[in-house]
XYZ file of C-alpha atoms in Angstrom:
503
model
C -71.778 -73.273 -7.332
C -74.841 -73.585 -9.452
C -78.313 -72.157 -9.743
C -81.457 -74.202 -9.347
C -84.327 -73.796 -11.791
C -87.584 -73.333 -9.924
C -91.177 -73.259 -11.186
C -91.234 -69.556 -10.452
C -88.462 -68.989 -12.945
C -88.260 -71.962 -15.282
C -85.651 -70.351 -17.480
C -83.492 -67.993 -15.436
C -80.966 -67.629 -18.212
C -83.552 -66.065 -20.503
C -84.118 -62.786 -18.698
C -84.608 -60.365 -21.580
C -88.342 -60.023 -21.082
C -87.955 -59.709 -17.308
C -85.245 -57.081 -17.684
C -87.519 -54.902 -19.804
C -90.479 -54.969 -17.425
C -91.078 -51.924 -15.263
C -93.128 -51.185 -12.183
C -96.424 -53.000 -11.631
C -98.959 -52.645 -8.784
C -97.765 -55.933 -7.262
C -94.118 -54.874 -7.508
C -94.917 -51.555 -5.822
C -96.738 -53.473 -3.086
C -93.675 -55.663 -2.649
C -91.364 -52.674 -2.319
C -93.677 -50.953 0.170
C -93.745 -54.136 2.246
C -89.948 -54.400 2.247
C -89.544 -50.709 3.120
C -91.971 -51.054 6.041
C -90.159 -54.168 7.242
C -86.871 -52.285 7.299
C -88.611 -49.385 9.025
C -89.519 -51.854 11.771
C -85.808 -52.511 12.228
C -85.232 -48.796 12.855
C -88.363 -48.529 15.021
C -87.277 -51.459 17.166
C -83.946 -49.875 18.004
C -85.163 -46.291 18.449
C -88.240 -47.012 20.562
C -86.208 -49.072 23.015
C -83.819 -46.167 23.484
C -86.721 -43.861 24.313
C -88.391 -46.400 26.649
C -85.229 -47.352 28.584
C -85.911 -45.152 31.663
C -89.421 -46.568 32.200
C -88.277 -50.157 31.589
C -85.393 -49.787 34.064
C -87.718 -48.327 36.676
C -90.320 -51.084 36.203
C -87.830 -53.959 36.561
C -85.624 -52.046 39.031
C -82.488 -52.803 37.065
C -79.312 -50.896 36.292
C -78.485 -53.216 33.375
C -80.482 -51.328 30.743
C -77.649 -51.621 28.244
C -78.442 -55.310 27.814
C -81.627 -54.399 25.931
C -79.519 -52.822 23.205
C -76.548 -55.183 23.469
C -78.651 -58.367 23.243
C -80.295 -57.076 20.074
C -76.911 -56.157 18.596
C -75.259 -59.441 19.567
C -77.872 -61.640 17.926
C -77.968 -59.368 14.894
C -74.200 -59.601 14.420
C -73.735 -63.314 15.022
C -76.783 -64.395 13.014
C -75.854 -62.594 9.794
C -73.336 -65.133 8.385
C -75.541 -68.125 9.180
C -78.673 -66.442 7.841
C -76.820 -65.405 4.690
C -75.708 -68.954 3.985
C -79.173 -70.396 4.694
C -80.665 -67.823 2.318
C -78.248 -68.832 -0.432
C -79.162 -72.485 0.101
C -82.921 -72.398 0.722
C -84.248 -69.149 -0.737
C -84.029 -65.555 0.365
C -87.759 -64.925 0.779
C -88.167 -68.053 2.899
C -85.360 -67.050 5.268
C -86.499 -63.401 5.300
C -89.943 -64.602 6.327
C -88.420 -66.792 9.032
C -86.428 -63.869 10.449
C -89.535 -61.666 10.433
C -91.621 -64.245 12.297
C -88.749 -64.948 14.692
C -88.515 -61.225 15.503
C -92.303 -61.093 15.999
C -92.026 -63.990 18.462
C -89.229 -62.172 20.288
C -91.400 -59.059 20.581
C -94.238 -61.196 21.944
C -91.922 -62.660 24.598
C -90.834 -59.126 25.572
C -94.420 -57.877 25.717
C -95.390 -60.638 28.150
C -92.101 -60.807 30.085
C -92.670 -61.072 33.849
C -88.951 -60.684 34.628
C -86.074 -58.710 33.182
C -84.051 -61.755 31.978
C -87.066 -62.929 29.972
C -87.417 -59.437 28.514
C -83.752 -59.623 27.482
C -84.307 -63.042 25.879
C -87.188 -61.680 23.819
C -85.178 -58.644 22.834
C -82.296 -60.873 21.729
C -84.611 -62.886 19.482
C -85.853 -59.622 17.958
C -82.265 -59.118 16.762
C -83.184 -61.388 13.846
C -84.473 -58.193 12.238
C -80.861 -57.197 11.516
C -80.253 -59.714 8.680
C -83.511 -58.534 7.073
C -81.635 -55.541 5.674
C -79.241 -57.476 3.465
C -81.758 -60.240 2.754
C -84.157 -57.638 1.385
C -81.849 -56.106 -1.176
C -80.443 -59.503 -2.149
C -84.000 -60.682 -2.788
C -84.755 -57.533 -4.783
C -81.719 -58.200 -6.960
C -82.961 -61.732 -7.698
C -86.664 -61.198 -8.396
C -87.181 -57.592 -9.519
C -86.836 -56.588 -13.189
C -83.298 -55.439 -13.816
C -84.251 -51.879 -14.740
C -86.024 -51.387 -11.383
C -83.293 -52.792 -9.124
C -81.150 -49.640 -8.499
C -84.154 -47.516 -7.529
C -85.741 -50.327 -5.510
C -82.674 -51.023 -3.367
C -82.091 -47.296 -2.915
C -85.636 -46.704 -1.665
C -85.589 -49.859 0.483
C -82.356 -48.997 2.292
C -82.770 -45.222 2.615
C -86.480 -45.433 3.415
C -85.426 -46.062 7.013
C -84.891 -42.305 7.282
C -88.654 -41.800 7.593
C -88.700 -43.259 11.078
C -86.232 -40.733 12.493
C -89.041 -38.175 12.221
C -92.007 -40.259 13.365
C -90.511 -42.572 16.008
C -90.232 -40.085 18.912
C -93.850 -38.990 18.470
C -95.110 -42.559 18.062
C -93.033 -43.898 20.962
C -94.072 -41.027 23.211
C -97.756 -41.578 22.433
C -97.547 -45.339 22.994
C -95.458 -45.195 26.178
C -97.350 -42.290 27.774
C -100.759 -43.704 26.901
C -100.297 -47.466 27.213
C -96.994 -48.148 28.984
C -93.674 -49.480 27.683
C -95.132 -52.899 26.800
C -97.144 -51.227 24.041
C -94.010 -50.779 21.903
C -93.515 -54.548 21.900
C -97.169 -55.196 21.030
C -96.798 -52.678 18.215
C -93.876 -54.735 16.877
C -95.790 -58.021 17.205
C -98.739 -56.736 15.207
C -96.664 -54.874 12.627
C -94.268 -57.737 11.915
C -97.084 -60.300 11.689
C -98.957 -58.208 9.125
C -95.793 -57.603 7.122
C -95.012 -61.342 7.058
C -98.375 -61.976 5.383
C -97.851 -59.118 2.919
C -94.388 -60.421 2.056
C -95.861 -63.770 1.016
C -98.619 -62.118 -1.024
C -96.511 -59.550 -2.871
C -92.974 -60.888 -3.296
C -91.725 -63.847 -5.337
C -89.168 -66.307 -4.047
C -85.705 -66.208 -5.577
C -84.836 -69.116 -7.856
C -81.128 -68.680 -7.130
C -79.668 -71.466 -4.989
C -76.221 -72.488 -3.860
C -75.670 -76.195 -3.266
C -73.560 -76.528 -0.131
C -73.423 -78.169 3.258
C -74.218 -76.041 6.277
C -70.995 -75.413 8.188
C -72.338 -75.879 11.724
C -68.858 -75.997 13.275
C -67.902 -72.740 11.587
C -71.242 -71.161 12.553
C -70.711 -72.101 16.202
C -67.115 -70.879 16.309
C -67.894 -67.566 14.615
C -71.136 -66.860 16.489
C -69.810 -67.626 19.970
C -66.509 -65.903 19.182
C -68.153 -62.701 17.980
C -70.513 -62.782 20.963
C -67.577 -63.031 23.342
C -65.722 -60.121 21.731
C -68.829 -57.923 21.651
C -69.702 -58.679 25.280
C -66.154 -57.734 26.300
C -66.282 -54.507 24.298
C -69.749 -53.595 25.564
C -69.117 -54.266 29.246
C -65.359 -53.701 29.515
C -65.801 -50.134 30.803
C -68.191 -51.364 33.526
C -66.374 -54.554 34.527
C -62.875 -53.146 34.026
C -60.683 -53.913 31.025
C -58.375 -56.129 33.093
C -61.157 -57.904 34.983
C -61.163 -61.720 34.612
C -64.625 -61.705 33.011
C -63.620 -59.119 30.402
C -60.367 -60.888 29.548
C -62.079 -64.280 29.379
C -64.695 -62.979 26.930
C -62.167 -61.043 24.850
C -59.425 -63.676 24.661
C -61.844 -66.589 24.404
C -63.834 -64.850 21.690
C -60.689 -63.991 19.739
C -59.477 -67.591 19.933
C -62.803 -68.902 18.682
C -62.816 -66.430 15.786
C -59.266 -67.547 15.014
C -60.461 -71.150 15.062
C -63.205 -70.226 12.610
C -60.665 -68.584 10.292
C -58.618 -71.769 10.333
C -61.621 -74.026 9.730
C -62.879 -71.808 6.891
C -59.705 -72.618 4.961
C -60.118 -76.360 5.420
C -63.773 -77.275 4.972
C -65.339 -77.723 1.558
C -68.295 -75.371 2.111
C -67.317 -72.795 4.762
C -69.907 -70.524 6.343
C -68.174 -67.552 4.728
C -65.855 -68.255 1.822
C -62.850 -66.084 2.630
C -62.062 -65.806 -1.079
C -65.059 -63.471 -1.291
C -63.610 -61.182 1.357
C -60.172 -61.252 -0.267
C -61.478 -59.511 -3.357
C -60.775 -55.799 -3.337
C -64.301 -54.684 -4.177
C -65.954 -56.701 -1.378
C -63.281 -55.897 1.213
C -63.360 -52.139 0.593
C -67.152 -52.043 0.410
C -67.208 -53.847 3.768
C -64.782 -51.353 5.295
C -66.691 -48.361 3.911
C -70.035 -49.715 5.100
C -68.695 -50.394 8.586
C -67.273 -46.871 8.780
C -70.567 -45.360 7.611
C -72.578 -47.151 10.279
C -69.992 -46.453 12.973
C -69.866 -42.747 12.192
C -73.652 -42.591 12.011
C -74.142 -44.346 15.355
C -71.779 -41.946 17.129
C -73.337 -38.880 15.497
C -76.847 -40.060 16.370
C -75.720 -40.914 19.898
C -74.305 -37.498 20.710
C -77.089 -35.407 19.159
C -79.928 -36.141 21.616
C -77.511 -36.023 24.543
C -76.396 -32.584 23.432
C -79.783 -31.159 22.447
C -81.659 -32.449 25.519
C -79.154 -30.954 27.974
C -80.685 -27.905 29.734
C -79.340 -24.622 28.385
C -79.446 -23.214 31.932
C -76.409 -25.317 32.839
C -74.342 -22.986 30.632
C -72.082 -25.735 29.325
C -71.720 -24.195 25.876
C -74.351 -26.469 24.365
C -77.863 -27.721 25.066
C -81.372 -26.619 24.128
C -83.296 -28.405 26.875
C -85.712 -30.162 24.505
C -87.785 -33.218 25.439
C -87.787 -36.539 23.610
C -90.688 -35.309 21.484
C -89.031 -31.929 20.979
C -85.907 -33.623 19.683
C -87.930 -34.679 16.631
C -87.350 -31.141 15.316
C -83.667 -31.995 15.002
C -84.322 -35.457 13.625
C -86.666 -34.226 10.896
C -83.953 -32.754 8.626
C -81.825 -35.868 9.157
C -84.615 -38.236 8.099
C -85.719 -36.126 5.162
C -82.177 -35.722 3.853
C -81.512 -39.459 4.229
C -84.484 -40.251 2.006
C -83.391 -37.641 -0.546
C -79.908 -39.165 -0.671
C -81.284 -42.661 -1.215
C -83.627 -41.617 -3.980
C -80.810 -39.655 -5.609
C -78.727 -42.831 -5.794
C -81.592 -44.669 -7.486
C -81.840 -41.917 -10.099
C -78.114 -41.417 -10.609
C -76.775 -44.994 -10.590
C -77.414 -45.498 -14.314
C -75.053 -42.573 -14.987
C -72.807 -42.355 -11.918
C -70.992 -45.285 -10.342
C -72.087 -46.389 -6.824
C -68.426 -46.116 -5.841
C -68.471 -42.375 -6.536
C -71.773 -41.872 -4.718
C -70.558 -43.785 -1.668
C -67.366 -41.714 -1.585
C -69.386 -38.506 -1.843
C -71.654 -39.630 0.995
C -68.746 -40.392 3.323
C -67.102 -37.074 2.493
C -70.384 -35.305 3.339
C -70.517 -37.157 6.659
C -66.943 -36.152 7.429
C -67.602 -32.480 6.661
C -70.900 -32.422 8.575
C -69.336 -33.984 11.676
C -66.426 -31.530 11.554
C -68.816 -28.578 11.270
C -70.934 -29.950 14.123
C -67.801 -30.196 16.259
C -67.308 -26.462 15.872
C -70.868 -25.230 16.494
C -72.949 -26.489 19.430
C -75.170 -23.567 20.407
C -76.682 -22.396 17.096
C -79.895 -24.325 16.484
C -80.387 -23.402 12.819
C -76.782 -24.071 11.826
C -76.809 -27.365 13.680
C -79.954 -28.445 11.846
C -78.234 -27.649 8.543
C -75.238 -29.777 9.547
C -77.563 -32.589 10.638
C -79.292 -32.501 7.249
C -75.904 -32.612 5.508
C -74.935 -35.683 7.533
C -78.304 -37.281 6.747
C -77.798 -36.670 3.019
C -74.457 -38.439 3.231
C -76.060 -41.367 5.074
C -78.718 -41.699 2.389
C -76.133 -41.774 -0.388
C -74.111 -44.441 1.433
C -77.037 -46.616 2.551
C -78.290 -46.852 -1.023
C -74.830 -47.285 -2.559
C -73.855 -50.270 -0.387
C -76.365 -52.769 -1.846
C -75.679 -51.535 -5.371
C -71.969 -52.163 -4.825
C -72.603 -55.640 -3.408
C -74.874 -56.450 -6.344
C -72.096 -55.396 -8.731
C -69.330 -57.151 -6.841
C -70.582 -60.750 -6.646
C -72.639 -63.186 -8.684
C -76.290 -63.831 -7.695
C -75.399 -67.089 -5.925
C -73.146 -65.160 -3.511
C -75.381 -62.142 -2.881
C -76.636 -63.079 0.577
C -73.238 -64.418 1.674
C -71.379 -61.257 0.618
C -74.072 -59.015 2.073
C -73.860 -60.869 5.391
C -70.136 -60.083 5.552
C -70.958 -56.402 5.131
C -73.683 -56.657 7.801
C -71.267 -58.200 10.309
C -68.824 -55.318 9.760
C -71.620 -52.805 10.255
C -72.675 -54.430 13.526
C -69.139 -54.804 14.867
C -68.074 -51.233 14.127
C -71.381 -49.953 15.502
C -70.647 -51.832 18.739
C -67.045 -50.661 19.133
C -67.212 -46.958 18.249
C -69.846 -45.959 20.858
C -67.618 -47.479 23.558
C -64.847 -45.138 22.424
C -67.320 -42.254 22.443
C -68.386 -42.877 26.039
C -64.778 -43.348 27.103
C -64.112 -39.843 25.782
C -67.238 -38.401 27.388
C -66.584 -39.982 30.781
C -63.150 -38.342 30.756
C -64.802 -34.932 30.366
C -67.622 -34.825 32.938
C -68.510 -31.236 33.827
C -70.990 -31.965 36.626
C -73.336 -34.579 38.038
C -76.908 -33.614 38.952
C -79.576 -35.996 40.280
C -77.456 -38.975 39.311
C -77.012 -37.831 35.708
C -73.661 -36.874 34.254
C -73.359 -33.778 32.086
C -70.305 -33.501 29.889
C -67.942 -30.641 29.155
C -68.154 -28.932 25.788
C -64.725 -30.326 24.877
C -66.014 -33.871 25.320
C -68.887 -33.176 22.915
C -66.433 -31.715 20.404
C -64.127 -34.730 20.603
C -66.970 -37.180 19.988
C -68.030 -35.285 16.864
C -64.392 -35.431 15.743
C -64.434 -39.191 16.369
C -67.445 -39.485 14.068
C -65.655 -37.413 11.442
C -62.518 -39.563 11.707
C -64.409 -42.817 11.260
C -66.266 -41.409 8.252
C -62.980 -40.204 6.722
C -61.509 -43.720 6.962
C -64.581 -44.963 5.113
C -64.190 -42.269 2.468
C -60.635 -43.429 1.773
C -61.832 -47.021 1.431
C -64.652 -46.022 -0.917
C -62.336 -43.930 -3.077
C -59.950 -46.907 -3.335
C -62.668 -49.147 -4.787
C -61.855 -50.379 -8.311
C -63.074 -48.084 -11.044
C -64.293 -51.137 -12.926
C -65.985 -53.769 -10.777
C -66.507 -57.327 -11.961
C -69.008 -59.801 -10.535
C -67.144 -62.430 -8.531
C -68.013 -66.098 -8.968
C -66.386 -68.984 -7.116
C -65.606 -72.406 -8.488
C -67.225 -75.231 -6.594
C -64.347 -76.823 -4.804
C -62.480 -76.774 -1.563
C -61.955 -73.596 0.359
C -58.301 -73.828 -0.514
C -58.985 -74.699 -4.089
C -59.042 -72.623 -7.239
C -58.740 -68.898 -7.142
C -61.824 -66.760 -7.626
C -63.005 -66.232 -11.150
C -64.842 -63.186 -12.361
C -67.441 -62.442 -14.949
C -67.783 -58.930 -16.202
C -70.674 -57.114 -14.606
C -73.389 -55.625 -16.714
C -71.928 -52.149 -16.232
C -68.181 -52.307 -16.365
């Protein structure tokens, strides 16, 4: 591996002056642009969830889940390929391409005359998913060193803002202009942000010389897609149905083929030596657990809070989608506080410790939520506690990746983490709904309402996933070194390490 020298950074080895620089108006503009871009990722997912009933009614479909699954599938399978392209051709360039690709997908959805075309547009919008790791990898490359911990913390935890505003914004757009307005909102927002990204943010000079592993990309992408389709639709099709088994077994075989090819080719899509290092592997496991626990917790909250109290199920406040924002507000605010805290504390406290603390907070909050379903104030406190944990973890993940690998491997390592986040986020909700569907209390007007025990068990599932992540985070090395890989075959020399700036 080696680093190119670009006109933007003619002497990347002489970084003393750059390291000492602080915040400038242009740098602040760059960070605001990146934060807003990542907010669009959260907006895209949340607004679709709120608009699902109207979309299903308009297209007269019962396959609403595809709107979420298509987004998730493309997000998961694109991460490794996007990460490698970013290492080869520049992180800002690929980030810009993903942003414009997502804008095009939103445009297709806004104009879609049929449901399959809407799904195709939604799938293309899944290119927003790699923007998360591309953003903090780019920050690591082009921001002054002293600003990096705070910048990545704000960029990743800034997504908490949208948990407060999205229900109000989505409700206003959908009620006033119809469901297509949320796609037009994305088209306009992403297009403006693409321009701002070019104007405010430098391109990284870090490059990795390698061939693009198209065979590996095909095997991994199609394999992951097959597994995720099987997991997503297994409960509907039946776990022993031919379609489910074909997707699951076929996908697993293709992923196995990718694993074999990755050991043979000179420049694999994902160098498995990166994943074999303890720091990257445990960070990946902890990040996947964080996202899985968070998805389940966020899934059960609106279901629980929007259930009518008159049903006397032991839970439920009967709030509307807009009214649920009252419960989301403490979550979003606490998430931002946790992220900012990481930016302030990282110079003195290791990201490993902060990530462990965040996962412990999530575990405790989910356990407390499992025990109390009918006390609004207490529940809001528990929600805030969970949000604080999420903020600590979100901001710790990029700091850990930055510590764990050399600049040339930032996007590649971060893409591995992103794949784990997407996969766990796809699997755990299936388990949650399997639990809930085993504890249906009653069905009214075609809607299932679940027994209090089912709600409790799902909160316990969230707590269990978070606890697994806490163990992984605690097991991270106390002293992390930046991994570098010799340029050679995938089966060649063992990884070498260079001591990170903070040992």
